[in-house]
Amino acid sequence: MAKALNLKGYVVIALTFWLLWSGQLSAKPALIPYPNSLRTTQGYLTLPKRVGVEAQGTKLQFAKNTLQTMLSDLCRLELSEGGRTDIRLKLTTSWQTSTEAYKLTINQSGILIEGGAPQGVYYGLMTLRQILLSAQQHSHGIKLPYIQIEDAPRYRVRALMLDPARHFLPVDAVKQYIERMSYYKFNTLQLHLTDDQGWRLAVDKYPRLTEVGAKRSNSKRVEENGYYSAEDLRELITYAEQRGIEIIPEIDVPGHTAALLTAYPELRGDMHPDSTFVLGRTDNVMLSATTPRVYEVLDDVFSSLARIFRKGSRLHLGGDESAIKRNWATSAEHRQLMQQLGYRSAEQLMGYFFERVLASARKHGFRPMLWCELDEIRMPASRFLFDYPSDVALVSWRMDLTPKCIELTQQSGHELILAPGESAYFDYPQYAGDLPEHNNWGMPITTLKQAYTWDLTSGVTAEANAHISGVMGTLWGEAIKDIDRAYYMTYPRALALAEVGWTELPRRQWTRFAKALPTVLDDLLRSGIPYRAPFELYRTEGRHLDKAM
């Protein structure tokens, strides 16, 4: 496919693909992620045009509102007050050990959704939403098959990551992204707020962080310049929490800090003293580990975040791709510190740096996270880059190094989230010649099937994998200029990851997943969300799955 084809061209392809698929939509529910226990029985329930709903207590008011919107938007049904009850939403206290578990029952008595907490009920509603998408409509209402689902997630953390540091994403756009990811039972959004190309967090004590660091260019395009105020982040947090999603801010240090250093050059210490930093172009620079002012500024940043996020929230502090040999290793100040500490290599200063930074984060009530870095950027690697404190959650990411990260964290006991580049990097092209058509540094391809079929923990005992808490799909923003491009790169691969994170391995089946895609992607299209049509999975003649894939 020609590289010159732009996003609008791909949307046209998606529309054409939808027209081909629309005749295939089945009355059988297309469920992604697939439930871990599902039984069907003979019979159908018909929901009338006016539906009676009963929701237990004020804790389920948001769920009830969500249900009302679903029935109206998807089926043109209305809620009725009083009279018969067709749908019941219920909290079941015996499920308190699993806040995300739910039961969904459709039978002759109506629809019952039970959860141990409001989040479980919400997930039951999201499953019902997909059942409604596949349902048969007629003049008297909507016809639903009898079904019994008992469901709970495989992994506790099911995350996506957006990168507004490179190209800013407005609050409303992020809200829309959150809304959609909640449909597929993701419960975490990591926001990569700072990098070489931009600093997107307002900190009152340091106005130049956004006056300088949030202006990537002189362009007026919002996707290049912009930042989040404290109120913006509070608004996003509240919106996400209602849908069971935790927002994790990422402040990337000590590398990926050109925006910070452009705003406050004194934080370089004695490194690059005669260099002029250009926001959006300068990279491979680092904060000084020897300058007390660095730790003071970071402590103030964490203090500012602590007034926005709840105590006990996660805070990702990066720690990746630090160009140590080009920075600390060439600095007289850092060589002197190494001598004082008895260090033989500049890499050991990462431990010194993060000992102070992590202590500051903990002081402000955060639980720290870092990217899992090893002593080599490709195999053979043998150990962590430095000694990670035991309370730090790690995220694997580099191509081919995730198995080694699993092995090392099994030994050390660190919590680990899996985001392997070869399966979960959604900024990578999805097919040969596909987007991104610019700023492509030779990215490998991550196909939809790669995003679905990976499982790096198979054949290993559950006890040995107990430290693996979840999965994350990352969407680095160098070539993602707006939310439409972000959606296009996210879907349908995020649907695959949703099932990797939720559905137990014996229940996952590639052929069944691929057959469910038309209904789910049709819903995306009707919602105005761009996605890449996975045409390579299907043959047009006969419209059946390409079994050679």
JSON list of C-alpha atoms in Angstrom, two decimals, residues 22-144:
[
{"chain": "A", "resi": 22, "resn": "SER", "atom": "CA", "xyz": [-22.16, -5.33, 7.54]},
{"chain": "A", "resi": 23, "resn": "GLY", "atom": "CA", "xyz": [-23.95, -8.26, 5.96]},
{"chain": "A", "resi": 24, "resn": "GLN", "atom": "CA", "xyz": [-22.06, -10.64, 8.24]},
{"chain": "A", "resi": 25, "resn": "LEU", "atom": "CA", "xyz": [-23.16, -9.22, 11.58]},
{"chain": "A", "resi": 26, "resn": "SER", "atom": "CA", "xyz": [-24.59, -12.08, 13.58]},
{"chain": "A", "resi": 27, "resn": "ALA", "atom": "CA", "xyz": [-27.24, -12.28, 16.25]},
{"chain": "A", "resi": 28, "resn": "LYS", "atom": "CA", "xyz": [-24.72, -14.26, 18.28]},
{"chain": "A", "resi": 29, "resn": "PRO", "atom": "CA", "xyz": [-23.00, -11.85, 20.71]},
{"chain": "A", "resi": 30, "resn": "ALA", "atom": "CA", "xyz": [-19.54, -10.69, 19.65]},
{"chain": "A", "resi": 31, "resn": "LEU", "atom": "CA", "xyz": [-17.71, -10.22, 22.94]},
{"chain": "A", "resi": 32, "resn": "ILE", "atom": "CA", "xyz": [-14.24, -8.65, 23.30]},
{"chain": "A", "resi": 33, "resn": "PRO", "atom": "CA", "xyz": [-12.63, -9.33, 25.71]},
{"chain": "A", "resi": 34, "resn": "TYR", "atom": "CA", "xyz": [-14.18, -12.78, 25.88]},
{"chain": "A", "resi": 35, "resn": "PRO", "atom": "CA", "xyz": [-15.70, -13.76, 29.25]},
{"chain": "A", "resi": 36, "resn": "ASN", "atom": "CA", "xyz": [-14.01, -16.42, 31.37]},
{"chain": "A", "resi": 37, "resn": "SER", "atom": "CA", "xyz": [-17.27, -18.30, 31.93]},
{"chain": "A", "resi": 38, "resn": "LEU", "atom": "CA", "xyz": [-20.17, -18.18, 29.49]},
{"chain": "A", "resi": 39, "resn": "ARG", "atom": "CA", "xyz": [-23.17, -20.47, 29.11]},
{"chain": "A", "resi": 40, "resn": "THR", "atom": "CA", "xyz": [-26.11, -20.09, 26.76]},
{"chain": "A", "resi": 41, "resn": "THR", "atom": "CA", "xyz": [-29.51, -21.76, 26.98]},
{"chain": "A", "resi": 42, "resn": "GLN", "atom": "CA", "xyz": [-32.50, -22.04, 24.67]},
{"chain": "A", "resi": 43, "resn": "GLY", "atom": "CA", "xyz": [-34.70, -18.98, 24.57]},
{"chain": "A", "resi": 44, "resn": "TYR", "atom": "CA", "xyz": [-34.80, -15.24, 24.03]},
{"chain": "A", "resi": 45, "resn": "LEU", "atom": "CA", "xyz": [-35.76, -12.22, 26.11]},
{"chain": "A", "resi": 46, "resn": "THR", "atom": "CA", "xyz": [-37.53, -9.32, 24.44]},
{"chain": "A", "resi": 47, "resn": "LEU", "atom": "CA", "xyz": [-36.87, -5.91, 25.96]},
{"chain": "A", "resi": 48, "resn": "PRO", "atom": "CA", "xyz": [-39.83, -3.57, 25.38]},
{"chain": "A", "resi": 49, "resn": "LYS", "atom": "CA", "xyz": [-39.59, -0.06, 23.99]},
{"chain": "A", "resi": 50, "resn": "ARG", "atom": "CA", "xyz": [-39.87, 1.26, 27.55]},
{"chain": "A", "resi": 51, "resn": "VAL", "atom": "CA", "xyz": [-37.56, -0.57, 29.94]},
{"chain": "A", "resi": 52, "resn": "GLY", "atom": "CA", "xyz": [-37.96, -0.72, 33.69]},
{"chain": "A", "resi": 53, "resn": "VAL", "atom": "CA", "xyz": [-34.62, -0.48, 35.56]},
{"chain": "A", "resi": 54, "resn": "GLU", "atom": "CA", "xyz": [-33.85, -1.05, 39.22]},
{"chain": "A", "resi": 55, "resn": "ALA", "atom": "CA", "xyz": [-30.43, 0.05, 40.59]},
{"chain": "A", "resi": 56, "resn": "GLN", "atom": "CA", "xyz": [-29.45, -0.73, 44.17]},
{"chain": "A", "resi": 57, "resn": "GLY", "atom": "CA", "xyz": [-28.43, 2.38, 46.09]},
{"chain": "A", "resi": 58, "resn": "THR", "atom": "CA", "xyz": [-26.67, 5.61, 45.19]},
{"chain": "A", "resi": 59, "resn": "LYS", "atom": "CA", "xyz": [-23.35, 3.83, 44.46]},
{"chain": "A", "resi": 60, "resn": "LEU", "atom": "CA", "xyz": [-24.86, 2.52, 41.24]},
{"chain": "A", "resi": 61, "resn": "GLN", "atom": "CA", "xyz": [-26.27, 5.84, 40.02]},
{"chain": "A", "resi": 62, "resn": "PHE", "atom": "CA", "xyz": [-23.47, 6.27, 37.46]},
{"chain": "A", "resi": 63, "resn": "ALA", "atom": "CA", "xyz": [-24.07, 2.71, 36.24]},
{"chain": "A", "resi": 64, "resn": "LYS", "atom": "CA", "xyz": [-27.78, 3.44, 35.89]},
{"chain": "A", "resi": 65, "resn": "ASN", "atom": "CA", "xyz": [-27.04, 6.62, 33.92]},
{"chain": "A", "resi": 66, "resn": "THR", "atom": "CA", "xyz": [-24.67, 4.65, 31.71]},
{"chain": "A", "resi": 67, "resn": "LEU", "atom": "CA", "xyz": [-27.34, 2.04, 31.09]},
{"chain": "A", "resi": 68, "resn": "GLN", "atom": "CA", "xyz": [-29.86, 4.71, 30.15]},
{"chain": "A", "resi": 69, "resn": "THR", "atom": "CA", "xyz": [-27.44, 6.17, 27.59]},
{"chain": "A", "resi": 70, "resn": "MET", "atom": "CA", "xyz": [-26.70, 2.71, 26.18]},
{"chain": "A", "resi": 71, "resn": "LEU", "atom": "CA", "xyz": [-30.35, 1.81, 25.71]},
{"chain": "A", "resi": 72, "resn": "SER", "atom": "CA", "xyz": [-31.11, 5.14, 24.08]},
{"chain": "A", "resi": 73, "resn": "ASP", "atom": "CA", "xyz": [-28.08, 5.36, 21.79]},
{"chain": "A", "resi": 74, "resn": "LEU", "atom": "CA", "xyz": [-27.86, 1.72, 20.71]},
{"chain": "A", "resi": 75, "resn": "CYS", "atom": "CA", "xyz": [-31.49, 0.57, 20.71]},
{"chain": "A", "resi": 76, "resn": "ARG", "atom": "CA", "xyz": [-33.67, 3.69, 20.95]},
{"chain": "A", "resi": 77, "resn": "LEU", "atom": "CA", "xyz": [-35.21, 2.28, 24.10]},
{"chain": "A", "resi": 78, "resn": "GLU", "atom": "CA", "xyz": [-36.34, 4.45, 27.01]},
{"chain": "A", "resi": 79, "resn": "LEU", "atom": "CA", "xyz": [-36.27, 3.95, 30.78]},
{"chain": "A", "resi": 80, "resn": "SER", "atom": "CA", "xyz": [-39.59, 3.82, 32.56]},
{"chain": "A", "resi": 81, "resn": "GLU", "atom": "CA", "xyz": [-40.15, 4.59, 36.23]},
{"chain": "A", "resi": 82, "resn": "GLY", "atom": "CA", "xyz": [-42.42, 2.29, 38.25]},
{"chain": "A", "resi": 83, "resn": "GLY", "atom": "CA", "xyz": [-44.15, -0.79, 36.95]},
{"chain": "A", "resi": 84, "resn": "ARG", "atom": "CA", "xyz": [-42.27, -3.91, 35.88]},
{"chain": "A", "resi": 85, "resn": "THR", "atom": "CA", "xyz": [-38.50, -4.27, 36.22]},
{"chain": "A", "resi": 86, "resn": "ASP", "atom": "CA", "xyz": [-36.68, -5.55, 33.15]},
{"chain": "A", "resi": 87, "resn": "ILE", "atom": "CA", "xyz": [-33.06, -4.88, 34.20]},
{"chain": "A", "resi": 88, "resn": "ARG", "atom": "CA", "xyz": [-31.63, -5.07, 37.73]},
{"chain": "A", "resi": 89, "resn": "LEU", "atom": "CA", "xyz": [-28.24, -3.71, 38.82]},
{"chain": "A", "resi": 90, "resn": "LYS", "atom": "CA", "xyz": [-27.11, -5.17, 42.13]},
{"chain": "A", "resi": 91, "resn": "LEU", "atom": "CA", "xyz": [-24.13, -5.08, 44.51]},
{"chain": "A", "resi": 92, "resn": "THR", "atom": "CA", "xyz": [-23.29, -8.45, 46.07]},
{"chain": "A", "resi": 93, "resn": "THR", "atom": "CA", "xyz": [-21.23, -8.11, 49.25]},
{"chain": "A", "resi": 94, "resn": "SER", "atom": "CA", "xyz": [-19.86, -11.67, 49.07]},
{"chain": "A", "resi": 95, "resn": "TRP", "atom": "CA", "xyz": [-17.69, -10.53, 46.14]},
{"chain": "A", "resi": 96, "resn": "GLN", "atom": "CA", "xyz": [-15.74, -7.90, 48.04]},
{"chain": "A", "resi": 97, "resn": "THR", "atom": "CA", "xyz": [-12.45, -9.67, 47.27]},
{"chain": "A", "resi": 98, "resn": "SER", "atom": "CA", "xyz": [-12.87, -8.91, 43.56]},
{"chain": "A", "resi": 99, "resn": "THR", "atom": "CA", "xyz": [-14.00, -5.40, 42.74]},
{"chain": "A", "resi": 100, "resn": "GLU", "atom": "CA", "xyz": [-13.98, -6.10, 38.99]},
{"chain": "A", "resi": 101, "resn": "ALA", "atom": "CA", "xyz": [-15.86, -9.42, 38.96]},
{"chain": "A", "resi": 102, "resn": "TYR", "atom": "CA", "xyz": [-19.44, -9.51, 37.70]},
{"chain": "A", "resi": 103, "resn": "LYS", "atom": "CA", "xyz": [-22.30, -11.83, 36.83]},
{"chain": "A", "resi": 104, "resn": "LEU", "atom": "CA", "xyz": [-24.63, -11.19, 33.92]},
{"chain": "A", "resi": 105, "resn": "THR", "atom": "CA", "xyz": [-27.81, -13.22, 33.55]},
{"chain": "A", "resi": 106, "resn": "ILE", "atom": "CA", "xyz": [-30.37, -12.90, 30.77]},
{"chain": "A", "resi": 107, "resn": "ASN", "atom": "CA", "xyz": [-33.41, -15.19, 31.09]},
{"chain": "A", "resi": 108, "resn": "GLN", "atom": "CA", "xyz": [-37.17, -15.14, 31.15]},
{"chain": "A", "resi": 109, "resn": "SER", "atom": "CA", "xyz": [-37.11, -12.98, 34.31]},
{"chain": "A", "resi": 110, "resn": "GLY", "atom": "CA", "xyz": [-35.13, -10.20, 32.64]},
{"chain": "A", "resi": 111, "resn": "ILE", "atom": "CA", "xyz": [-31.53, -9.02, 32.94]},
{"chain": "A", "resi": 112, "resn": "LEU", "atom": "CA", "xyz": [-29.58, -9.14, 36.19]},
{"chain": "A", "resi": 113, "resn": "ILE", "atom": "CA", "xyz": [-26.09, -7.64, 36.55]},
{"chain": "A", "resi": 114, "resn": "GLU", "atom": "CA", "xyz": [-24.33, -8.27, 39.86]},
{"chain": "A", "resi": 115, "resn": "GLY", "atom": "CA", "xyz": [-20.93, -7.06, 41.03]},
{"chain": "A", "resi": 116, "resn": "GLY", "atom": "CA", "xyz": [-18.91, -7.03, 44.20]},
{"chain": "A", "resi": 117, "resn": "ALA", "atom": "CA", "xyz": [-18.38, -3.29, 43.68]},
{"chain": "A", "resi": 118, "resn": "PRO", "atom": "CA", "xyz": [-19.66, -0.60, 41.28]},
{"chain": "A", "resi": 119, "resn": "GLN", "atom": "CA", "xyz": [-16.75, -1.37, 38.97]},
{"chain": "A", "resi": 120, "resn": "GLY", "atom": "CA", "xyz": [-17.91, -4.96, 38.52]},
{"chain": "A", "resi": 121, "resn": "VAL", "atom": "CA", "xyz": [-21.42, -3.77, 37.69]},
{"chain": "A", "resi": 122, "resn": "TYR", "atom": "CA", "xyz": [-19.96, -1.30, 35.17]},
{"chain": "A", "resi": 123, "resn": "TYR", "atom": "CA", "xyz": [-18.04, -4.11, 33.45]},
{"chain": "A", "resi": 124, "resn": "GLY", "atom": "CA", "xyz": [-21.22, -6.16, 33.34]},
{"chain": "A", "resi": 125, "resn": "LEU", "atom": "CA", "xyz": [-22.85, -3.23, 31.57]},
{"chain": "A", "resi": 126, "resn": "MET", "atom": "CA", "xyz": [-20.00, -3.10, 29.05]},
{"chain": "A", "resi": 127, "resn": "THR", "atom": "CA", "xyz": [-20.59, -6.77, 28.26]},
{"chain": "A", "resi": 128, "resn": "LEU", "atom": "CA", "xyz": [-24.31, -6.09, 27.94]},
{"chain": "A", "resi": 129, "resn": "ARG", "atom": "CA", "xyz": [-23.46, -3.22, 25.59]},
{"chain": "A", "resi": 130, "resn": "GLN", "atom": "CA", "xyz": [-21.75, -5.63, 23.22]},
{"chain": "A", "resi": 131, "resn": "ILE", "atom": "CA", "xyz": [-24.66, -8.06, 23.45]},
{"chain": "A", "resi": 132, "resn": "LEU", "atom": "CA", "xyz": [-26.98, -5.21, 22.47]},
{"chain": "A", "resi": 133, "resn": "LEU", "atom": "CA", "xyz": [-24.76, -4.45, 19.45]},
{"chain": "A", "resi": 134, "resn": "SER", "atom": "CA", "xyz": [-25.40, -7.99, 18.18]},
{"chain": "A", "resi": 135, "resn": "ALA", "atom": "CA", "xyz": [-29.06, -8.13, 19.16]},
{"chain": "A", "resi": 136, "resn": "GLN", "atom": "CA", "xyz": [-32.05, -8.49, 16.87]},
{"chain": "A", "resi": 137, "resn": "GLN", "atom": "CA", "xyz": [-34.37, -5.49, 16.79]},
{"chain": "A", "resi": 138, "resn": "HIS", "atom": "CA", "xyz": [-38.03, -5.56, 15.79]},
{"chain": "A", "resi": 139, "resn": "SER", "atom": "CA", "xyz": [-41.14, -3.43, 16.18]},
{"chain": "A", "resi": 140, "resn": "HIS", "atom": "CA", "xyz": [-41.85, -4.59, 19.74]},
{"chain": "A", "resi": 141, "resn": "GLY", "atom": "CA", "xyz": [-38.38, -4.00, 21.14]},
{"chain": "A", "resi": 142, "resn": "ILE", "atom": "CA", "xyz": [-35.07, -5.86, 21.09]},
{"chain": "A", "resi": 143, "resn": "LYS", "atom": "CA", "xyz": [-34.45, -9.60, 21.27]},
{"chain": "A", "resi": 144, "resn": "LEU", "atom": "CA", "xyz": [-31.59, -10.95, 23.44]}
]
